[in-house]
GROMACS .gro file of C-alpha atoms in nm:
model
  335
    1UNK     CA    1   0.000   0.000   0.000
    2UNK     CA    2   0.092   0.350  -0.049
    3UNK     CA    3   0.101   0.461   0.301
    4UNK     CA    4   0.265   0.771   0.400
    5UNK     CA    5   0.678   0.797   0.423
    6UNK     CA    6   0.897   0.679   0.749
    7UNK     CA    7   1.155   0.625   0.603
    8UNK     CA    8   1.450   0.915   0.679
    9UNK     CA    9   1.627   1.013   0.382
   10UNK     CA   10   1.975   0.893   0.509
   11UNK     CA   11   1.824   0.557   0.501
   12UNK     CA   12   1.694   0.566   0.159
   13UNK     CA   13   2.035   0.721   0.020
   14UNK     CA   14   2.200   0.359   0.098
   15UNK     CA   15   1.921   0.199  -0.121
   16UNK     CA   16   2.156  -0.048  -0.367
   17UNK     CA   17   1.961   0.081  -0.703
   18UNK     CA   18   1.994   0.505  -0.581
   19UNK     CA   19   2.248   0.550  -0.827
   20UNK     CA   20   2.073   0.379  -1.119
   21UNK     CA   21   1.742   0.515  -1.044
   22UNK     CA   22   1.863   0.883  -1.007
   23UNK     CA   23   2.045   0.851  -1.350
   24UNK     CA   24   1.721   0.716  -1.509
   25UNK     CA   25   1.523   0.995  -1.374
   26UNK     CA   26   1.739   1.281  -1.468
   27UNK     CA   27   1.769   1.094  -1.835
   28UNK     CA   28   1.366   1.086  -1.865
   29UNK     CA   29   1.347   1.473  -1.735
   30UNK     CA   30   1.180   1.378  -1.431
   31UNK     CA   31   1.469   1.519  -1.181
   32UNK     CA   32   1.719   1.747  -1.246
   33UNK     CA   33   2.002   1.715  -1.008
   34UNK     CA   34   2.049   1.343  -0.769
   35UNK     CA   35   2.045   1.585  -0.444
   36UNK     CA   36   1.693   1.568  -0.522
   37UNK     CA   37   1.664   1.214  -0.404
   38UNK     CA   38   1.734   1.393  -0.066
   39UNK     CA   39   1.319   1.442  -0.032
   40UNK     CA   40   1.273   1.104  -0.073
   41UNK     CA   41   1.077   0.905   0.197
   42UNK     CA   42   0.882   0.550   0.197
   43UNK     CA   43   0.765   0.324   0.452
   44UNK     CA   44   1.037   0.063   0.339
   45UNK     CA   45   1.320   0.030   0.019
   46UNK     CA   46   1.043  -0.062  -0.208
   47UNK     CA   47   0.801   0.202  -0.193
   48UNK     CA   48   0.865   0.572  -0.179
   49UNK     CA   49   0.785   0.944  -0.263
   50UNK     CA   50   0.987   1.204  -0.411
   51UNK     CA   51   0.934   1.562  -0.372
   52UNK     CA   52   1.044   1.686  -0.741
   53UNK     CA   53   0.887   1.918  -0.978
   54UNK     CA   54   0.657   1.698  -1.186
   55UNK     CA   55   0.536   1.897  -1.526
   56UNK     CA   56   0.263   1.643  -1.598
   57UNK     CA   57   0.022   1.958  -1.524
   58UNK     CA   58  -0.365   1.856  -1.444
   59UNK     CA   59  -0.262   1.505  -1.411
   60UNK     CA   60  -0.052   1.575  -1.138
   61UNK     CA   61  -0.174   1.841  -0.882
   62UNK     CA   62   0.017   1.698  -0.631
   63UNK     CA   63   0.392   1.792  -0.764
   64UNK     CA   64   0.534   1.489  -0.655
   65UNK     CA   65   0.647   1.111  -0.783
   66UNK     CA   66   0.618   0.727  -0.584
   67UNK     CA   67   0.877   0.546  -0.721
   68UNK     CA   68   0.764   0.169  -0.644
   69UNK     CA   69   1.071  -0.121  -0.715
   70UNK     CA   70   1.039  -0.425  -0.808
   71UNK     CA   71   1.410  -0.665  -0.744
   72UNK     CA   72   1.535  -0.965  -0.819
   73UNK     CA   73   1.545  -1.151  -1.170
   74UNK     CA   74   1.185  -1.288  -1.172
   75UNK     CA   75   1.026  -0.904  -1.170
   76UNK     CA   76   1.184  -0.773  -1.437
   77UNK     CA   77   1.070  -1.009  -1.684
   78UNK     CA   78   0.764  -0.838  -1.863
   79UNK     CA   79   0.564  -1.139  -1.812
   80UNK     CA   80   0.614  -1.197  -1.446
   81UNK     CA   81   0.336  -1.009  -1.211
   82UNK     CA   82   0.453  -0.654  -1.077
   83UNK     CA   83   0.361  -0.322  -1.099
   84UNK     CA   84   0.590  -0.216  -1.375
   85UNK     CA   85   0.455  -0.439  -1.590
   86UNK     CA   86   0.101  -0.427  -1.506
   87UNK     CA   87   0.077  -0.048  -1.640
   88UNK     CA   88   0.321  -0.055  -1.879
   89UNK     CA   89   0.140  -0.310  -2.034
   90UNK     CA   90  -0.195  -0.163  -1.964
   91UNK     CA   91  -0.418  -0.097  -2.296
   92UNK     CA   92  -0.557   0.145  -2.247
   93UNK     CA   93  -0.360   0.449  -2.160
   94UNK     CA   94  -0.659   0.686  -2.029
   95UNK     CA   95  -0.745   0.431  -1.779
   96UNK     CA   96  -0.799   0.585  -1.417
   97UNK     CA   97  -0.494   0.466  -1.266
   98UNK     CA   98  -0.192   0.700  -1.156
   99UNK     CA   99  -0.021   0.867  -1.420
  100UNK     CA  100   0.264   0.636  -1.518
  101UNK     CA  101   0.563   0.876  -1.591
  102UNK     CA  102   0.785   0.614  -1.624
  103UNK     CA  103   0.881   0.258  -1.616
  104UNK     CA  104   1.253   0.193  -1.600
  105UNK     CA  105   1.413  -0.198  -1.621
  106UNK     CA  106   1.750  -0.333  -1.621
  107UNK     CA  107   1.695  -0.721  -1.729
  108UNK     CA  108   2.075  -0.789  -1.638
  109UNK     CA  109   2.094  -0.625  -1.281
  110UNK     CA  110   1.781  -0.795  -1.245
  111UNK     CA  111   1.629  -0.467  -1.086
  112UNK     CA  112   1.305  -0.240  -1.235
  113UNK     CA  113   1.057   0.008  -1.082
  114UNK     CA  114   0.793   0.251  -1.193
  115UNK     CA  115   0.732   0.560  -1.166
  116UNK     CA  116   0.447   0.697  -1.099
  117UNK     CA  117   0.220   1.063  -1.002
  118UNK     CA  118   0.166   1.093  -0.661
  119UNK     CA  119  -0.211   1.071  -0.545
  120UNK     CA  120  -0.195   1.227  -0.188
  121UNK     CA  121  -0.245   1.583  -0.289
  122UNK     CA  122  -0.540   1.522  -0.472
  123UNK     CA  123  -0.661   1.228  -0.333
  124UNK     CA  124  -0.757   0.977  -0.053
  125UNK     CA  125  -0.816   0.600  -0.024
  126UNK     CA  126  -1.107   0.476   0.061
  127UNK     CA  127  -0.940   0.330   0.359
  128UNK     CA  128  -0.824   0.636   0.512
  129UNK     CA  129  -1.197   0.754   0.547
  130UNK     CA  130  -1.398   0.717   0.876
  131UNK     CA  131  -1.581   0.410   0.762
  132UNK     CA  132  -1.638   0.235   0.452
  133UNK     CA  133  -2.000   0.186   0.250
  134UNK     CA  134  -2.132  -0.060   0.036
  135UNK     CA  135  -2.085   0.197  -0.227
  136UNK     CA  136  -1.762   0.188  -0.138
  137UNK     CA  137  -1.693  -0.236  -0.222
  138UNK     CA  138  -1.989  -0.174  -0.522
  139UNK     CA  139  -1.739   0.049  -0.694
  140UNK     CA  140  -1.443  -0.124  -0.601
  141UNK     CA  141  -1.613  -0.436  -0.774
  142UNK     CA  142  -1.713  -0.199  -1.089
  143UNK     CA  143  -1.347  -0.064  -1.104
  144UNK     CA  144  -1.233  -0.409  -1.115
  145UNK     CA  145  -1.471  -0.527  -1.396
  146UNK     CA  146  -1.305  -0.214  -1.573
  147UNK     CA  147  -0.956  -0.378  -1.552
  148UNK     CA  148  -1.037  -0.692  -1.604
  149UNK     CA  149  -1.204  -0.588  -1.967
  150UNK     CA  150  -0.870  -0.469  -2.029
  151UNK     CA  151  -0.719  -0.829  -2.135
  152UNK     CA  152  -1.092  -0.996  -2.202
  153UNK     CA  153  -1.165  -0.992  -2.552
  154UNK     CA  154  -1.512  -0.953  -2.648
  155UNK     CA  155  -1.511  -1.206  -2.900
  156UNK     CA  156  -1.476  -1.547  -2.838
  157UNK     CA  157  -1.601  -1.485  -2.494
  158UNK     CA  158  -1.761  -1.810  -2.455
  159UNK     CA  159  -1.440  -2.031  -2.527
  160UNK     CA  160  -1.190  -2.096  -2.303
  161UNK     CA  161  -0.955  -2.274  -2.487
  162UNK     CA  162  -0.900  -1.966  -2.750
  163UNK     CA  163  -0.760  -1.732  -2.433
  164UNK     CA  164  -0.399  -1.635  -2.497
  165UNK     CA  165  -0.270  -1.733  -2.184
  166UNK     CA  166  -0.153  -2.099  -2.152
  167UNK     CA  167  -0.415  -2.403  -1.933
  168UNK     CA  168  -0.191  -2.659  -1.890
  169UNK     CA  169   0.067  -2.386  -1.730
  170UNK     CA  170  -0.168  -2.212  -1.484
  171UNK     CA  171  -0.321  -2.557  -1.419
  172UNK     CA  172   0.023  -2.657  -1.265
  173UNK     CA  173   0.062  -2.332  -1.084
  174UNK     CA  174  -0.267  -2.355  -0.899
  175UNK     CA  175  -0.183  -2.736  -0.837
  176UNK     CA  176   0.139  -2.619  -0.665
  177UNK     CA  177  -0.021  -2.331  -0.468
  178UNK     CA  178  -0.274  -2.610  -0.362
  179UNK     CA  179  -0.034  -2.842  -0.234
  180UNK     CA  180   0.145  -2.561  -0.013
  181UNK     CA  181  -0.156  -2.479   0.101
  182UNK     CA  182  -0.216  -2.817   0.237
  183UNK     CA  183   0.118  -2.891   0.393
  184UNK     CA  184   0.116  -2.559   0.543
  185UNK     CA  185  -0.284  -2.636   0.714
  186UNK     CA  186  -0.143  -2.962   0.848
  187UNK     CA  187   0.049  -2.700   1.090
  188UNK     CA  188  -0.176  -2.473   1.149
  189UNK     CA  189  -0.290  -2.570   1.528
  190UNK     CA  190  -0.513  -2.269   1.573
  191UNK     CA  191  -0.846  -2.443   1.314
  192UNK     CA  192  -1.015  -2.676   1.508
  193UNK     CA  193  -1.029  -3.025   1.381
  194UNK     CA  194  -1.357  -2.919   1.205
  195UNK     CA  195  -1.269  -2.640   1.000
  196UNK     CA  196  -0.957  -2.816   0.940
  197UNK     CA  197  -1.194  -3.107   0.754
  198UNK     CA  198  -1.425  -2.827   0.592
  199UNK     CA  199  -1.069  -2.634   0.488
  200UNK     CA  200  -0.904  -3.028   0.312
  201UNK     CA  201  -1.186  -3.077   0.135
  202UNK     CA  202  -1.205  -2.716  -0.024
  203UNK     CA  203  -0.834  -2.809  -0.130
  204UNK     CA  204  -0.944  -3.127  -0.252
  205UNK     CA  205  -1.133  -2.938  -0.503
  206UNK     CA  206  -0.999  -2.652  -0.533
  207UNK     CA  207  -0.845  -2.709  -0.936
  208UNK     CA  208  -1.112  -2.893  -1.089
  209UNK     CA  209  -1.352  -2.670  -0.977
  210UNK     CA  210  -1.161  -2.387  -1.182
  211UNK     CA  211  -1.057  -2.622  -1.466
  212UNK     CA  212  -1.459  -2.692  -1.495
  213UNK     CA  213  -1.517  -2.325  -1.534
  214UNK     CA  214  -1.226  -2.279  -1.751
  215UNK     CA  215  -1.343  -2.535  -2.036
  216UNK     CA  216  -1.750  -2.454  -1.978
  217UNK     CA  217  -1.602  -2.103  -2.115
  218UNK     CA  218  -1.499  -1.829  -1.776
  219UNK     CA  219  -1.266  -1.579  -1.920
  220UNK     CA  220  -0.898  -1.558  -1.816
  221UNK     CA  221  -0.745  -1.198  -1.755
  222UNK     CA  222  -0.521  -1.029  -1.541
  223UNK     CA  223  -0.674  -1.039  -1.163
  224UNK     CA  224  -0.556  -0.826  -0.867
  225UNK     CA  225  -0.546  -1.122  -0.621
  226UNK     CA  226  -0.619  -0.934  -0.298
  227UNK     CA  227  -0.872  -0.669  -0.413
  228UNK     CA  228  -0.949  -0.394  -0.118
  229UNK     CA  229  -1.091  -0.025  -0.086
  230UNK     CA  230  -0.700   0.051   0.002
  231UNK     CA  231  -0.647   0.033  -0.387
  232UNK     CA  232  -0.928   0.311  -0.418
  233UNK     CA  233  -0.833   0.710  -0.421
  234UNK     CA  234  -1.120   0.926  -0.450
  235UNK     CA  235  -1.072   1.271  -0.540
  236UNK     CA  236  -1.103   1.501  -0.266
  237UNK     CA  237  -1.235   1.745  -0.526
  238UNK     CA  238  -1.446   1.506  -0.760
  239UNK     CA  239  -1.538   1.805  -1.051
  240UNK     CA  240  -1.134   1.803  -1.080
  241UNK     CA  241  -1.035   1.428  -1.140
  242UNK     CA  242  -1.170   1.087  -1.108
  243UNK     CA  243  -1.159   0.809  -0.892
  244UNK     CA  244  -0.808   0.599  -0.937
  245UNK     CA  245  -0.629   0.291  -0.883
  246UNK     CA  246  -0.286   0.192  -0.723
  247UNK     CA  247  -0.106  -0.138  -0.627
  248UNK     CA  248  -0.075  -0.373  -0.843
  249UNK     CA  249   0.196  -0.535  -0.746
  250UNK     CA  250   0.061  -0.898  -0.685
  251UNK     CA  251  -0.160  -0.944  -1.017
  252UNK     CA  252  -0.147  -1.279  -1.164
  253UNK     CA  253  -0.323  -1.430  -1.501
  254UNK     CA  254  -0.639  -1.593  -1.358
  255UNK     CA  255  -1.042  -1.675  -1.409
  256UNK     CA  256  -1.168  -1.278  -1.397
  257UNK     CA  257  -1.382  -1.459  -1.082
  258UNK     CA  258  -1.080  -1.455  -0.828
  259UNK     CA  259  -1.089  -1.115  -0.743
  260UNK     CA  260  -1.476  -1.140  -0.699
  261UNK     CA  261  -1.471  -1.444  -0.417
  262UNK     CA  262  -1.125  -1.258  -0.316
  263UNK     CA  263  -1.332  -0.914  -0.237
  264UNK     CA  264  -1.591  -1.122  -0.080
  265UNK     CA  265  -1.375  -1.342   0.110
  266UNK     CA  266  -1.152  -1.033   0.243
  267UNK     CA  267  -1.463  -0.853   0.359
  268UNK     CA  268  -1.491  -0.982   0.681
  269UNK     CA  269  -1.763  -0.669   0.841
  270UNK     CA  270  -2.028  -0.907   0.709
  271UNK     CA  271  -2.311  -0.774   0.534
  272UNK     CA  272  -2.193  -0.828   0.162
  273UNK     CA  273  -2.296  -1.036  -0.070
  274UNK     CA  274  -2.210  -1.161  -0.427
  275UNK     CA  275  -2.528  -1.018  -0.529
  276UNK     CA  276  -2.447  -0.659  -0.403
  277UNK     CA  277  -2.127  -0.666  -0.597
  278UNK     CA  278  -2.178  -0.863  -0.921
  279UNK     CA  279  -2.453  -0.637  -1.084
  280UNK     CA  280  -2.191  -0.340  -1.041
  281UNK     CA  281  -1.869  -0.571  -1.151
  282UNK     CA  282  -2.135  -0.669  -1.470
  283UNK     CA  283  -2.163  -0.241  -1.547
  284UNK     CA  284  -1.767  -0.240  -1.565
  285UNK     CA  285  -1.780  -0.469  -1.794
  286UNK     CA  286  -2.058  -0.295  -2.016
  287UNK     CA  287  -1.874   0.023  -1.978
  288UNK     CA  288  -1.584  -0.178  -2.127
  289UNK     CA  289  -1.807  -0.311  -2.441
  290UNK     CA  290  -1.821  -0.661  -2.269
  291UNK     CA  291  -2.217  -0.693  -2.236
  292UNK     CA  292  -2.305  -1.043  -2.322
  293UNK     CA  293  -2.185  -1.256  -2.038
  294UNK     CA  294  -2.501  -1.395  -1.824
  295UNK     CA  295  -2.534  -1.336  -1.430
  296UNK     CA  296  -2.587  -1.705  -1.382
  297UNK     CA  297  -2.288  -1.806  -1.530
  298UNK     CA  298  -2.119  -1.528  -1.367
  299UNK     CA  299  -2.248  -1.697  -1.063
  300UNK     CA  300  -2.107  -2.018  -1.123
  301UNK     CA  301  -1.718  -1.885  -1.178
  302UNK     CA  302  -1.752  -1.723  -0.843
  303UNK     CA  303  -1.846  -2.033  -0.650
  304UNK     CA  304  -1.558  -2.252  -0.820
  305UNK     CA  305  -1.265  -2.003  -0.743
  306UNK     CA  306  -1.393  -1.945  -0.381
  307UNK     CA  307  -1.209  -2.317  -0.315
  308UNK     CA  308  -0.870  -2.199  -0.486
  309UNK     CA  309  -0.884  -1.826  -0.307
  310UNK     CA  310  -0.924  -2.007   0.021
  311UNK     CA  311  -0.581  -2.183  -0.046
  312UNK     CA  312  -0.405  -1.848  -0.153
  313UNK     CA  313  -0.530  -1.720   0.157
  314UNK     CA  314  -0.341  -1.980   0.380
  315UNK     CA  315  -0.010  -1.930   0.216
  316UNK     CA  316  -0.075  -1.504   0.295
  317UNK     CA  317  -0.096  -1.588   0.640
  318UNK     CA  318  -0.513  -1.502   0.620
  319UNK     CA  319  -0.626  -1.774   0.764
  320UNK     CA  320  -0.726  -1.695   1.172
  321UNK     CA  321  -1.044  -1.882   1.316
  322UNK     CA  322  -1.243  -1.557   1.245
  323UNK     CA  323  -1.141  -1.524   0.858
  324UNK     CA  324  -1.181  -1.897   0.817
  325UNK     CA  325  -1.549  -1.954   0.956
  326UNK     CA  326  -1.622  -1.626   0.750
  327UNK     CA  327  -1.491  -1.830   0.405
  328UNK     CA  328  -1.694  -2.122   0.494
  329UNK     CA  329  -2.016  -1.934   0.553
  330UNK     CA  330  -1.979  -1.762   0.238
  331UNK     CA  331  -1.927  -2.110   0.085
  332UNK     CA  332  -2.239  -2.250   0.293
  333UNK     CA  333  -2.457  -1.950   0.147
  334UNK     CA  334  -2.307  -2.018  -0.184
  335UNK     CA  335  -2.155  -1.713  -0.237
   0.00000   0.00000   0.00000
């Protein structure tokens, strides 16, 4: 999350990529001397904000860049999930996410980040307000049937086997993040022997009931994988901008219907339901030109990725008493 800086600039100065990033920055006109990395401040080496003259003019009330990094060989490859190569990738370039400035990558030094407009001065999560609606989580789920549309084709909606992205090679993925899962429950003292039962046998099915969705035709596309208001800035002054997005750093190619039993599943208040949030996801779609894809089936991918979210969940740590009886009773009420 974009949370606001900690970190003292002294810190931040001993970050291994400084160098390289302050060369990059004053090569793509974004800086003009490194002393400005001096303003620099973050919650951590991965995340932070630089106080620099930003000439991206209404886009960018705020005068400011976050500089998000991604490390280590696996990031930098275009197709590997991070946030660098979620927007630079990103069709559409009007889309209502920060401003990307920049997106810098060094394959061989294994190292990338990107650059982005700073929000704070314009806007505020969702989070950061008193309390949260359900027009709050209604537009969160609209926003993500918005993104989602991005990578889902119109045509050939009903066939799964003509999506770009590979079966057999997610198939083995989730079959590995299953099997984690599972060794990691056996240890997991807290579940009583109960939930622990209800928890194996959501395992147990947790592929072919996304495989079954897959082939009956539920479109693949680029998911968040932990969905949340937090990803939400409204604009303080809404006749000036636009709600936007941040934080995709986790995305992952998936069945669109993750992030749906995700939102659900992370929504632990109570009081939400698949049917306050699908009819809004279904008007991101429209807005998107995707209009032909009916609720019931819609339905249906839901229910068979609850099984697989509940396993990503256990390897995030997610999985207390409280979340866990919350899964199943979303489960019980089918969704």
């Amino acid at each position: 999350m974009l949370n606001d800086g900690t970190q003292s600039a002294p810190a931040l100065s001993l970050h291994p990529h400084m160098a390289w990033l302050a060369d990059n920055l004053i090569d793509a006109g974004l800086m003009q001397n490194p002393t400005d990395l001096l303003s620099a401040s973050g919650p951590d080496t991965k995340t932070f904000f630089l106080k620099v003259p930003d000439t991206a003019g209404k886009e960018a009330p705020s005068g400011g860049l976050v500089v998000r990094f991604m490390s280590g060989a696996n990031a930098v490859a275009k197709e590997w999930p991070g946030e660098a190569a979620f927007f630079e990738t990103l069709p559409n370039r009007d889309f209502p996410a920060p401003v990307v400035r920049a997106v810098f990558r060094d394959r061989h030094a294994g190292r990338a980040c990107v650059v982005l407009t700073d929000l704070r001065a314009s806007h505020r999560r969702a989070w950061d307000m008193a309390t949260d609606t359900a027009a709050d989580w209604r537009e969160l789920a609209r926003t993500l049937g918005r993104v989602h549309a991005e990578w889902w084709p119109a045509q050939g909606l009903r066939g799964g086997g003509r999506s770009p992205f590979g079966m057999e090679a997610l198939v083995q993925r989730d079959r590995a993040v299953v099997t984690r899962a599972a060794d990691l429950l056996s240890r997991m003292g807290h579940l009583n022997r109960d939930m622990v039962d209800w928890v194996e046998m959501q395992l147990d099915g947790a592929v072919a009931a996304k495989l079954s969705r897959w082939m009956a035709g539920a479109p693949v596309t680029r998911v968040h994988g932990t969905p949340s208001l937090g990803i939400l800035w409204h604009p303080k002054d809404p006749a000036a901008d636009r709600t936007r997005l941040t934080d995709w750093d986790d995305w992952r190619v998936d069945l669109w219907a993750g992030d749906i039993a995700r939102l659900l599943m992370d929504n632990t208040s109570g009081g939400l339901s698949l049917q306050d949030v699908l009819p809004a996801y279904r008007d991101g779609l429209v807005a998107a030109g995707i209009d032909d894809y009916p609720p019931e089936e819609m339905t249906r991918d839901v229910r068979a990725c609850l099984p697989f979210e509940v396993a990503v969940g256990i390897l995030q740590g997610r999985a207390t008493a409280a979340r866990t009886a919350h899964w199943r009773a979303l489960a019980d009420a089918a969704v």
